[in-house]
Amino acid sequence: MGPSTNTSDFQGWVAHDASAAEGKMQWGSFQPKAFEDTDVEMEITHCGVCGSDIHTLRSGWGPSDYPLVVGHEIIGKVTKVGKSVTDLKVGDRVGVGAQSECCESCKPCKMQQESNCNKMTMTYNGKHSNGDKSYGGYAKVWRGPASFAIPIPDGLPSEFAAPLMCGGVTVYNPLVSNGAGPGKRVGVVGVGGLGHFALLFAKALGCEKVVAISRSSSKKEDAIKLGANEFIATGEDSEWMTKNANSLDLIISTISGSFPLDQYLQLLDVNGTFVQLGAPDDPLPSFSPLGLIFKNLKIAGSLIGTRQHIRDMLELAKKTNLQAWVQVRPMEEANQVLLDFEKGLPRYRYVLKN
């Protein structure tokens, strides 16, 4: 079982309203879910900072359920284990991503696609099956279902493992689900937190060609170091889409702003697939379906990944010595980290450390 935890031990960066996104979270106590026999508790050592934290803090995707604690790239040591939990013990190092519960009975869950569960519990700003609120990892302690606490392989440092739990698996899933590997030509739009992972994993999976696509060439050197063979700067050459037409099989788009989808579709070869991961607050502009029809293209979306995706991804990261580009900052600096994140300063992922 492990030591009992007073709910007074649950302290973190609490958001009380949308101003929290401007660096106005307040350190304080919160009421975690009731501890159940299927739960674990962990002492948080690291938590990655993800763009969706900021969207949630400012109610960018609809009204958030304040008060809340964000953070869903959580690594820590198990300190308490419910009596129904058989596969984890006190002292284990585990990680929790953006999802921390599923219903196990809907169609997606039965298809091992629990990241599309009809009653998914997000790790923060969500509700658990017992009706209690879920709270995230900008905190000292996390409590939640053991089934979503994934053991971290020995030899994979916690500061690298943290951002893999959401940022990493969000790109790993659409890459492997769309056959990325030897013989595949992959483009990555946006060289940021997600994009840098997409370049790292496309290389780790052995893709034939990896192309980074960004507005300016300011990140070209970084992209090449991350695994890109080629770089396209869309803001510096008005002919970029015709010069690179039909040159890719798969495009992973990580950008959250509006963009000209038509132009990116020109890059795809016959039977190519465009996968959108970034979630803009505003809708995308309309596009002509002719490109889809003439080249038999697919436009897809993808949401995080399953627990099996996470396990497989962590093993690949360990095997290939994949190293996220992270900047570790003290948990006390979380408000400043949000402000720095909004300015586009991370190269390429901030990780908070207790």
GROMACS .gro file of C-alpha atoms in nm:
model
  354
    1MET     CA    1   0.000   0.000   0.000
    2GLY     CA    2   0.257   0.260   0.104
    3PRO     CA    3   0.209   0.556   0.336
    4SER     CA    4  -0.128   0.724   0.355
    5THR     CA    5  -0.133   1.072   0.210
    6ASN     CA    6  -0.314   1.365   0.363
    7THR     CA    7  -0.501   1.565   0.104
    8SER     CA    8  -0.311   1.864   0.246
    9ASP     CA    9  -0.005   1.712   0.072
   10PHE     CA   10  -0.170   1.790  -0.262
   11GLN     CA   11  -0.025   2.125  -0.352
   12GLY     CA   12   0.040   2.269  -0.694
   13TRP     CA   13   0.004   2.562  -0.930
   14VAL     CA   14  -0.372   2.626  -0.921
   15ALA     CA   15  -0.549   2.821  -1.198
   16HIS     CA   16  -0.857   3.006  -1.072
   17ASP     CA   17  -0.953   3.179  -1.399
   18ALA     CA   18  -0.826   3.246  -1.752
   19SER     CA   19  -0.568   3.501  -1.628
   20ALA     CA   20  -0.360   3.201  -1.512
   21ALA     CA   21  -0.238   3.167  -1.873
   22GLU     CA   22  -0.064   3.504  -1.831
   23GLY     CA   23   0.160   3.369  -1.556
   24LYS     CA   24  -0.095   3.412  -1.277
   25MET     CA   25  -0.130   3.057  -1.145
   26GLN     CA   26  -0.125   3.048  -0.762
   27TRP     CA   27   0.058   2.790  -0.553
   28GLY     CA   28  -0.190   2.625  -0.318
   29SER     CA   29  -0.378   2.313  -0.212
   30PHE     CA   30  -0.632   2.122  -0.420
   31GLN     CA   31  -0.867   1.831  -0.354
   32PRO     CA   32  -0.757   1.519  -0.547
   33LYS     CA   33  -0.990   1.237  -0.649
   34ALA     CA   34  -1.086   0.994  -0.373
   35PHE     CA   35  -0.825   0.715  -0.351
   36GLU     CA   36  -0.963   0.388  -0.488
   37ASP     CA   37  -0.825   0.032  -0.488
   38THR     CA   38  -0.732   0.071  -0.857
   39ASP     CA   39  -0.530   0.391  -0.801
   40VAL     CA   40  -0.169   0.483  -0.739
   41GLU     CA   41  -0.010   0.792  -0.598
   42MET     CA   42   0.324   0.929  -0.708
   43GLU     CA   43   0.564   1.192  -0.593
   44ILE     CA   44   0.619   1.406  -0.904
   45THR     CA   45   0.981   1.464  -1.004
   46HIS     CA   46   0.931   1.609  -1.354
   47CYS     CA   47   0.645   1.751  -1.562
   48GLY     CA   48   0.671   1.865  -1.923
   49VAL     CA   49   0.509   2.188  -2.043
   50CYS     CA   50   0.276   2.145  -2.342
   51GLY     CA   51   0.096   2.402  -2.557
   52SER     CA   52  -0.237   2.251  -2.459
   53ASP     CA   53  -0.163   2.354  -2.097
   54ILE     CA   54  -0.189   2.716  -2.209
   55HIS     CA   55  -0.499   2.656  -2.428
   56THR     CA   56  -0.667   2.499  -2.122
   57LEU     CA   57  -0.557   2.770  -1.877
   58ARG     CA   58  -0.709   3.040  -2.098
   59SER     CA   59  -1.023   2.838  -2.191
   60GLY     CA   60  -0.909   2.842  -2.555
   61TRP     CA   61  -1.094   2.522  -2.644
   62GLY     CA   62  -1.413   2.606  -2.456
   63PRO     CA   63  -1.477   2.692  -2.090
   64SER     CA   64  -1.230   2.522  -1.853
   65ASP     CA   65  -1.347   2.385  -1.518
   66TYR     CA   66  -1.166   2.609  -1.265
   67PRO     CA   67  -0.999   2.564  -1.025
   68LEU     CA   68  -0.758   2.336  -1.210
   69VAL     CA   69  -0.395   2.223  -1.215
   70VAL     CA   70  -0.251   2.160  -1.562
   71GLY     CA   71   0.041   1.938  -1.666
   72HIS     CA   72   0.015   1.601  -1.834
   73GLU     CA   73   0.371   1.488  -1.907
   74ILE     CA   74   0.429   1.360  -1.557
   75ILE     CA   75   0.714   1.145  -1.426
   76GLY     CA   76   0.753   1.037  -1.066
   77LYS     CA   77   0.806   0.763  -0.810
   78VAL     CA   78   0.511   0.555  -0.690
   79THR     CA   79   0.447   0.618  -0.318
   80LYS     CA   80   0.114   0.439  -0.265
   81VAL     CA   81  -0.056   0.149  -0.445
   82GLY     CA   82  -0.424   0.049  -0.429
   83LYS     CA   83  -0.488  -0.310  -0.322
   84SER     CA   84  -0.627  -0.414  -0.663
   85VAL     CA   85  -0.308  -0.300  -0.842
   86THR     CA   86  -0.080  -0.594  -0.923
   87ASP     CA   87   0.169  -0.459  -1.179
   88LEU     CA   88   0.314  -0.159  -0.990
   89LYS     CA   89   0.487  -0.127  -0.655
   90VAL     CA   90   0.608   0.151  -0.427
   91GLY     CA   91   0.933   0.293  -0.565
   92ASP     CA   92   0.859   0.226  -0.933
   93ARG     CA   93   0.930   0.514  -1.174
   94VAL     CA   94   0.622   0.577  -1.388
   95GLY     CA   95   0.486   0.831  -1.633
   96VAL     CA   96   0.135   0.962  -1.700
   97GLY     CA   97   0.034   1.137  -2.022
   98ALA     CA   98  -0.264   1.342  -2.136
   99GLN     CA   99  -0.518   1.066  -2.065
  100SER     CA  100  -0.556   0.899  -1.728
  101GLU     CA  101  -0.874   0.692  -1.754
  102CYS     CA  102  -1.099   0.528  -2.014
  103CYS     CA  103  -1.430   0.345  -1.990
  104GLU     CA  104  -1.292   0.011  -2.127
  105SER     CA  105  -1.634  -0.068  -2.279
  106CYS     CA  106  -1.701   0.166  -2.575
  107LYS     CA  107  -1.614   0.071  -2.934
  108PRO     CA  108  -1.278   0.259  -2.944
  109CYS     CA  109  -1.171   0.105  -2.612
  110LYS     CA  110  -1.257  -0.245  -2.737
  111MET     CA  111  -1.047  -0.174  -3.049
  112GLN     CA  112  -0.742  -0.087  -2.834
  113GLN     CA  113  -0.796   0.276  -2.935
  114GLU     CA  114  -0.863   0.415  -2.589
  115SER     CA  115  -0.725   0.759  -2.681
  116ASN     CA  116  -1.055   0.800  -2.870
  117CYS     CA  117  -1.267   0.670  -2.578
  118ASN     CA  118  -1.619   0.816  -2.569
  119LYS     CA  119  -1.576   0.895  -2.197
  120MET     CA  120  -1.204   0.971  -2.187
  121THR     CA  121  -1.066   1.136  -1.872
  122MET     CA  122  -0.807   1.399  -1.956
  123THR     CA  123  -0.533   1.414  -1.693
  124TYR     CA  124  -0.649   1.764  -1.601
  125ASN     CA  125  -0.970   1.961  -1.659
  126GLY     CA  126  -1.157   1.630  -1.671
  127LYS     CA  127  -1.378   1.407  -1.455
  128HIS     CA  128  -1.291   1.059  -1.332
  129SER     CA  129  -1.545   0.777  -1.352
  130ASN     CA  130  -1.627   0.830  -0.982
  131GLY     CA  131  -1.728   1.191  -1.061
  132ASP     CA  132  -1.420   1.354  -0.902
  133LYS     CA  133  -1.213   1.614  -1.088
  134SER     CA  134  -0.878   1.525  -1.239
  135TYR     CA  135  -0.572   1.732  -1.154
  136GLY     CA  136  -0.242   1.745  -1.340
  137GLY     CA  137   0.131   1.755  -1.282
  138TYR     CA  138   0.231   2.115  -1.201
  139ALA     CA  139   0.225   1.986  -0.845
  140LYS     CA  140   0.404   1.778  -0.579
  141VAL     CA  141   0.187   1.464  -0.590
  142TRP     CA  142  -0.037   1.294  -0.848
  143ARG     CA  143  -0.316   1.047  -0.772
  144GLY     CA  144  -0.509   0.851  -1.033
  145PRO     CA  145  -0.580   0.518  -1.205
  146ALA     CA  146  -0.281   0.282  -1.202
  147SER     CA  147  -0.379   0.150  -1.546
  148PHE     CA  148  -0.253   0.475  -1.705
  149ALA     CA  149   0.073   0.494  -1.507
  150ILE     CA  150   0.333   0.352  -1.748
  151PRO     CA  151   0.667   0.218  -1.618
  152ILE     CA  152   0.964   0.414  -1.756
  153PRO     CA  153   1.245   0.190  -1.887
  154ASP     CA  154   1.572   0.200  -1.693
  155GLY     CA  155   1.833   0.410  -1.868
  156LEU     CA  156   1.584   0.665  -2.010
  157PRO     CA  157   1.640   0.990  -1.814
  158SER     CA  158   1.326   1.138  -1.657
  159GLU     CA  159   1.374   1.480  -1.819
  160PHE     CA  160   1.366   1.314  -2.163
  161ALA     CA  161   1.084   1.074  -2.072
  162ALA     CA  162   0.849   1.350  -1.943
  163PRO     CA  163   0.775   1.527  -2.275
  164LEU     CA  164   0.750   1.191  -2.453
  165MET     CA  165   0.434   1.113  -2.249
  166CYS     CA  166   0.228   1.358  -2.460
  167GLY     CA  167   0.444   1.547  -2.712
  168GLY     CA  168   0.636   1.235  -2.811
  169VAL     CA  169   0.345   0.994  -2.844
  170THR     CA  170   0.132   1.255  -3.025
  171VAL     CA  171   0.372   1.232  -3.322
  172TYR     CA  172   0.483   0.870  -3.273
  173ASN     CA  173   0.124   0.741  -3.314
  174PRO     CA  174   0.050   0.897  -3.657
  175LEU     CA  175   0.399   0.810  -3.782
  176VAL     CA  176   0.372   0.437  -3.704
  177SER     CA  177  -0.002   0.423  -3.785
  178ASN     CA  178   0.076   0.557  -4.134
  179GLY     CA  179   0.369   0.325  -4.201
  180ALA     CA  180   0.662   0.559  -4.137
  181GLY     CA  181   0.983   0.364  -4.181
  182PRO     CA  182   1.225   0.251  -4.454
  183GLY     CA  183   1.102   0.363  -4.797
  184LYS     CA  184   0.872   0.636  -4.663
  185ARG     CA  185   0.924   1.008  -4.733
  186VAL     CA  186   0.797   1.218  -4.443
  187GLY     CA  187   0.746   1.593  -4.411
  188VAL     CA  188   0.709   1.770  -4.076
  189VAL     CA  189   0.539   2.111  -4.072
  190GLY     CA  190   0.653   2.327  -3.781
  191VAL     CA  191   0.981   2.290  -3.594
  192GLY     CA  192   0.859   2.337  -3.237
  193GLY     CA  193   0.787   2.108  -2.943
  194LEU     CA  194   0.588   1.852  -3.143
  195GLY     CA  195   0.779   1.906  -3.468
  196HIS     CA  196   1.115   1.838  -3.309
  197PHE     CA  197   0.981   1.504  -3.181
  198ALA     CA  198   0.842   1.420  -3.526
  199LEU     CA  199   1.186   1.475  -3.680
  200LEU     CA  200   1.357   1.267  -3.409
  201PHE     CA  201   1.110   0.977  -3.443
  202ALA     CA  202   1.098   0.984  -3.825
  203LYS     CA  203   1.475   0.941  -3.816
  204ALA     CA  204   1.462   0.676  -3.540
  205LEU     CA  205   1.208   0.479  -3.747
  206GLY     CA  206   1.447   0.477  -4.045
  207CYS     CA  207   1.243   0.684  -4.293
  208GLU     CA  208   1.396   0.722  -4.641
  209LYS     CA  209   1.362   1.101  -4.641
  210VAL     CA  210   1.274   1.346  -4.363
  211VAL     CA  211   1.187   1.704  -4.464
  212ALA     CA  212   1.139   1.989  -4.216
  213ILE     CA  213   0.897   2.263  -4.329
  214SER     CA  214   0.894   2.601  -4.157
  215ARG     CA  215   0.818   2.963  -4.245
  216SER     CA  216   1.179   3.082  -4.218
  217SER     CA  217   1.516   2.911  -4.232
  218SER     CA  218   1.601   3.025  -3.874
  219LYS     CA  219   1.563   2.668  -3.745
  220LYS     CA  220   1.727   2.492  -4.041
  221GLU     CA  221   2.046   2.405  -3.852
  222ASP     CA  222   1.844   2.261  -3.561
  223ALA     CA  223   1.621   2.061  -3.798
  224ILE     CA  224   1.922   1.899  -3.967
  225LYS     CA  225   2.067   1.805  -3.625
  226LEU     CA  226   1.728   1.658  -3.528
  227GLY     CA  227   1.728   1.427  -3.831
  228ALA     CA  228   1.595   1.621  -4.133
  229ASN     CA  229   1.764   1.555  -4.469
  230GLU     CA  230   1.604   1.859  -4.631
  231PHE     CA  231   1.448   2.189  -4.526
  232ILE     CA  232   1.175   2.398  -4.691
  233ALA     CA  233   1.131   2.764  -4.584
  234THR     CA  234   0.781   2.851  -4.708
  235GLY     CA  235   0.815   3.224  -4.637
  236GLU     CA  236   1.137   3.263  -4.833
  237ASP     CA  237   1.048   3.108  -5.170
  238SER     CA  238   0.714   3.169  -5.342
  239GLU     CA  239   0.769   2.857  -5.560
  240TRP     CA  240   0.826   2.616  -5.268
  241MET     CA  241   0.512   2.411  -5.335
  242THR     CA  242   0.580   2.356  -5.708
  243LYS     CA  243   0.952   2.286  -5.660
  244ASN     CA  244   0.868   2.015  -5.404
  245ALA     CA  245   0.546   1.881  -5.558
  246ASN     CA  246   0.474   1.506  -5.526
  247SER     CA  247   0.785   1.450  -5.313
  248LEU     CA  248   0.632   1.315  -4.988
  249ASP     CA  249   0.420   1.020  -4.878
  250LEU     CA  250   0.320   1.153  -4.537
  251ILE     CA  251   0.299   1.500  -4.384
  252ILE     CA  252   0.272   1.553  -4.009
  253SER     CA  253   0.145   1.905  -3.937
  254THR     CA  254   0.218   2.030  -3.586
  255ILE     CA  255   0.125   2.396  -3.631
  256SER     CA  256  -0.167   2.550  -3.444
  257GLY     CA  257  -0.217   2.868  -3.644
  258SER     CA  258  -0.408   2.900  -3.970
  259PHE     CA  259  -0.221   2.773  -4.280
  260PRO     CA  260  -0.282   2.720  -4.655
  261LEU     CA  261  -0.373   2.351  -4.663
  262ASP     CA  262  -0.397   2.355  -5.046
  263GLN     CA  263  -0.028   2.433  -5.078
  264TYR     CA  264   0.084   2.157  -4.843
  265LEU     CA  265  -0.130   1.901  -5.024
  266GLN     CA  266   0.070   1.971  -5.342
  267LEU     CA  267   0.376   1.820  -5.172
  268LEU     CA  268   0.209   1.480  -5.138
  269ASP     CA  269   0.255   1.204  -5.393
  270VAL     CA  270  -0.025   0.971  -5.504
  271ASN     CA  271  -0.194   0.799  -5.205
  272GLY     CA  272  -0.029   1.043  -4.967
  273THR     CA  273  -0.165   1.135  -4.625
  274PHE     CA  274  -0.175   1.471  -4.445
  275VAL     CA  275  -0.216   1.439  -4.066
  276GLN     CA  276  -0.311   1.745  -3.859
  277LEU     CA  277  -0.196   1.739  -3.494
  278GLY     CA  278  -0.192   2.106  -3.395
  279ALA     CA  279  -0.531   2.221  -3.268
  280PRO     CA  280  -0.592   2.587  -3.360
  281ASP     CA  281  -0.847   2.791  -3.164
  282ASP     CA  282  -0.988   2.901  -3.505
  283PRO     CA  283  -1.102   2.689  -3.803
  284LEU     CA  284  -0.878   2.633  -4.106
  285PRO     CA  285  -0.954   2.815  -4.433
  286SER     CA  286  -1.140   2.622  -4.704
  287PHE     CA  287  -0.943   2.428  -4.965
  288SER     CA  288  -1.006   2.280  -5.308
  289PRO     CA  289  -1.089   1.907  -5.308
  290LEU     CA  290  -0.936   1.861  -5.657
  291GLY     CA  291  -0.595   1.781  -5.509
  292LEU     CA  292  -0.751   1.508  -5.298
  293ILE     CA  293  -0.942   1.360  -5.590
  294PHE     CA  294  -0.665   1.358  -5.851
  295LYS     CA  295  -0.398   1.210  -5.625
  296ASN     CA  296  -0.617   0.993  -5.400
  297LEU     CA  297  -0.502   1.183  -5.092
  298LYS     CA  298  -0.623   1.151  -4.734
  299ILE     CA  299  -0.655   1.424  -4.471
  300ALA     CA  300  -0.645   1.284  -4.118
  301GLY     CA  301  -0.633   1.390  -3.757
  302SER     CA  302  -0.468   1.212  -3.467
  303LEU     CA  303  -0.507   1.248  -3.092
  304ILE     CA  304  -0.225   1.153  -2.850
  305GLY     CA  305  -0.173   0.773  -2.846
  306THR     CA  306  -0.265   0.457  -2.661
  307ARG     CA  307  -0.085   0.303  -2.365
  308GLN     CA  308   0.068   0.047  -2.602
  309HIS     CA  309   0.193   0.328  -2.827
  310ILE     CA  310   0.357   0.487  -2.522
  311ARG     CA  311   0.526   0.160  -2.417
  312ASP     CA  312   0.654   0.095  -2.770
  313MET     CA  313   0.771   0.454  -2.808
  314LEU     CA  314   0.962   0.448  -2.478
  315GLU     CA  315   1.139   0.128  -2.585
  316LEU     CA  316   1.233   0.282  -2.922
  317ALA     CA  317   1.357   0.598  -2.747
  318LYS     CA  318   1.574   0.387  -2.518
  319LYS     CA  319   1.702   0.161  -2.799
  320THR     CA  320   1.796   0.451  -3.030
  321ASN     CA  321   1.921   0.676  -2.745
  322LEU     CA  322   1.668   0.937  -2.857
  323GLN     CA  323   1.729   1.263  -2.676
  324ALA     CA  324   1.457   1.525  -2.660
  325TRP     CA  325   1.586   1.881  -2.670
  326VAL     CA  326   1.469   1.994  -2.328
  327GLN     CA  327   1.533   2.283  -2.096
  328VAL     CA  328   1.478   2.186  -1.732
  329ARG     CA  329   1.339   2.461  -1.508
  330PRO     CA  330   1.248   2.452  -1.136
  331MET     CA  331   0.879   2.392  -1.059
  332GLU     CA  332   0.881   2.725  -0.867
  333GLU     CA  333   0.933   2.907  -1.200
  334ALA     CA  334   0.619   2.764  -1.364
  335ASN     CA  335   0.453   3.104  -1.416
  336GLN     CA  336   0.761   3.248  -1.584
  337VAL     CA  337   0.798   2.931  -1.791
  338LEU     CA  338   0.446   2.984  -1.933
  339LEU     CA  339   0.538   3.340  -2.034
  340ASP     CA  340   0.862   3.219  -2.196
  341PHE     CA  341   0.671   2.941  -2.373
  342GLU     CA  342   0.424   3.193  -2.521
  343LYS     CA  343   0.717   3.396  -2.653
  344GLY     CA  344   0.836   3.090  -2.845
  345LEU     CA  345   1.158   3.057  -2.644
  346PRO     CA  346   1.177   2.681  -2.571
  347ARG     CA  347   1.423   2.478  -2.778
  348TYR     CA  348   1.218   2.268  -2.788
  349ARG     CA  349   1.045   2.157  -2.472
  350TYR     CA  350   1.039   2.293  -2.117
  351VAL     CA  351   1.036   2.044  -1.830
  352LEU     CA  352   0.951   2.151  -1.475
  353LYS     CA  353   1.144   1.975  -1.200
  354ASN     CA  354   1.053   1.941  -0.833
   0.00000   0.00000   0.00000
